[in-house]
Short mmCIF file of C-alpha atoms in Angstrom, two decimals:
data_model
loop_
_atom_site.label_atom_id
_atom_site.label_comp_id
_atom_site.label_asym_id
_atom_site.label_seq_id
_atom_site.Cartn_x
_atom_site.Cartn_y
_atom_site.Cartn_z
CA MET B 1 26.73 -7.22 48.18
CA ASN B 2 28.96 -9.81 49.71
CA GLU B 3 26.34 -10.58 52.38
CA GLY B 4 23.63 -11.09 49.74
CA SER B 5 25.90 -13.37 47.79
CA GLY B 6 26.66 -15.37 50.92
CA GLU B 7 22.97 -15.71 51.74
CA MET B 8 22.19 -16.89 48.21
CA GLU B 9 25.01 -19.42 48.41
CA ALA B 10 23.73 -20.68 51.77
CA GLU B 11 20.21 -21.00 50.36
CA SER B 12 21.58 -22.85 47.34
CA ASN B 13 23.49 -25.22 49.62
CA ASN B 14 20.32 -25.80 51.66
CA VAL B 15 18.35 -26.62 48.50
CA ASP B 16 21.10 -28.99 47.34
CA SER B 17 21.10 -30.67 50.76
CA LEU B 18 17.33 -31.06 50.66
CA GLU B 19 17.53 -32.64 47.20
CA VAL B 20 20.13 -35.14 48.42
CA VAL B 21 18.03 -35.98 51.49
CA SER B 22 14.92 -36.31 49.32
CA SER B 23 16.76 -38.58 46.89
CA ARG B 24 18.05 -40.73 49.74
CA GLY B 25 14.55 -40.86 51.18
CA ASP B 26 13.22 -42.14 47.85
CA ILE B 27 15.91 -44.81 47.75
CA VAL B 28 15.18 -45.86 51.32
CA GLU B 29 11.47 -45.99 50.52
CA GLU B 30 12.10 -48.13 47.43
CA LEU B 31 14.43 -50.42 49.39
CA ASP B 32 11.81 -50.78 52.11
CA SER B 33 9.20 -51.69 49.51
CA ALA B 34 11.53 -54.20 47.88
CA SER B 35 12.44 -55.63 51.27
CA LYS B 36 8.80 -56.11 52.25
CA SER B 37 8.01 -57.76 48.94
CA LEU B 38 11.05 -59.99 49.14
CA THR B 39 10.37 -60.89 52.76
CA ARG B 40 6.88 -62.04 51.83
CA VAL B 41 8.19 -64.27 49.07
CA LEU B 42 11.08 -65.61 51.10
CA ASP B 43 8.84 -66.29 54.09
CA LEU B 44 6.47 -68.27 51.88
CA ALA B 45 8.73 -70.00 49.41
CA CYS B 46 12.47 -69.63 49.87
CA CYS B 47 13.06 -72.04 52.70
CA SER B 48 14.18 -75.29 51.08
CA GLU B 49 12.17 -77.38 53.54
CA LYS B 50 8.99 -75.52 52.64
CA LEU B 51 9.67 -75.97 48.93
CA VAL B 52 10.30 -79.68 49.35
CA ASN B 53 7.08 -79.97 51.34
CA LEU B 54 5.25 -78.04 48.64
CA ASP B 55 6.58 -80.44 45.99
CA ILE B 56 5.44 -83.40 48.08
CA LEU B 57 2.02 -81.83 48.60
CA ALA B 58 1.67 -81.20 44.87
CA MET B 59 2.53 -84.83 44.12
CA HIS B 60 0.01 -86.12 46.67
CA VAL B 61 -2.75 -83.84 45.44
CA VAL B 62 -2.15 -84.86 41.84
CA GLU B 63 -1.88 -88.59 42.62
CA ASN B 64 -4.54 -89.00 45.30
CA ASP B 65 -7.09 -86.27 45.02
CA SER B 66 -9.79 -86.55 42.42
CA ASP B 67 -11.36 -83.32 43.65
CA ALA B 68 -10.75 -80.72 40.97
CA SER B 69 -11.23 -77.86 43.43
CA SER B 70 -8.14 -78.95 45.43
CA LEU B 71 -6.08 -79.01 42.25
CA GLU B 72 -7.39 -75.60 41.24
CA GLU B 73 -6.69 -74.14 44.68
CA LEU B 74 -3.11 -75.44 44.75
CA ASP B 75 -2.60 -74.34 41.15
CA SER B 76 -3.83 -70.84 42.04
CA PHE B 77 -1.58 -70.70 45.11
CA LEU B 78 1.49 -71.74 43.12
CA LEU B 79 0.69 -69.20 40.42
CA ASP B 80 0.33 -66.43 43.03
CA LEU B 81 3.69 -67.35 44.56
CA LEU B 82 5.35 -67.46 41.15
CA THR B 83 3.89 -64.04 40.31
CA ASP B 84 5.26 -62.65 43.60
CA VAL B 85 8.69 -64.09 42.81
CA VAL B 86 8.73 -62.51 39.34
CA THR B 87 7.53 -59.14 40.68
CA SER B 88 10.10 -59.16 43.46
CA GLY B 89 12.82 -60.07 40.97
CA LYS B 90 11.97 -57.02 38.87
CA VAL B 91 12.11 -54.75 41.91
CA ILE B 92 15.40 -56.21 43.12
CA SER B 93 17.03 -56.03 39.67
CA SER B 94 16.81 -52.23 39.79
CA PHE B 95 19.20 -52.24 42.77
CA LYS B 96 22.12 -54.17 41.21
CA GLN B 97 24.50 -51.30 41.95
CA LEU B 98 24.05 -51.80 45.70
CA GLY B 99 26.28 -54.83 46.00
CA ASP B 100 26.57 -58.51 46.74
CA GLY B 101 23.60 -58.69 49.10
CA PHE B 102 21.25 -57.95 46.25
CA LYS B 103 23.05 -60.42 44.00
CA GLU B 104 22.52 -63.13 46.62
CA MET B 105 18.85 -62.18 46.99
CA THR B 106 18.41 -62.36 43.23
CA GLU B 107 19.99 -65.82 43.11
CA ARG B 108 17.81 -67.07 45.97
CA LEU B 109 14.76 -65.62 44.28
CA GLN B 110 15.66 -67.37 41.02
CA ASP B 111 16.03 -70.65 42.92
CA CYS B 112 12.59 -70.11 44.44
CA GLY B 113 11.10 -69.41 41.04
CA GLU B 114 12.63 -72.55 39.55
CA SER B 115 11.34 -74.69 42.41
CA LEU B 116 7.87 -73.20 42.10
CA GLU B 117 7.90 -73.79 38.34
CA ARG B 118 8.76 -77.46 38.95
CA SER B 119 5.84 -77.74 41.37
CA PHE B 120 3.61 -75.96 38.88
CA ASP B 121 4.73 -78.37 36.13
CA GLN B 122 3.91 -81.34 38.37
CA MET B 123 0.39 -79.99 38.69
CA LYS B 124 0.05 -79.80 34.91
CA ASN B 125 1.40 -83.30 34.18
#
């Protein structure tokens, strides 16, 4: 009977180990997804030079371009970026327990969103 009990305990430990590995795999998968989403947004919008250039472009398009299609295209692009920022922020917010790195990412993402909103407002005014 002792052998059977030992085998059952070993099987139970194996199942527990598999659940932990599976749970860690899910977390890694979610982090990878969040990282890819965040990388896309940061590559497009988080660099301060790019945001400044985007603001300048928005001002020039509004001031100098009477072509409505250019305004619509820039408006659509800014809206897409803003949507990506909001979506990424929601994904990142679910990982608050993982430390300061995520706090910094959230702050940078908020800065990006604010800058994009300013550019978007310039387009509307």
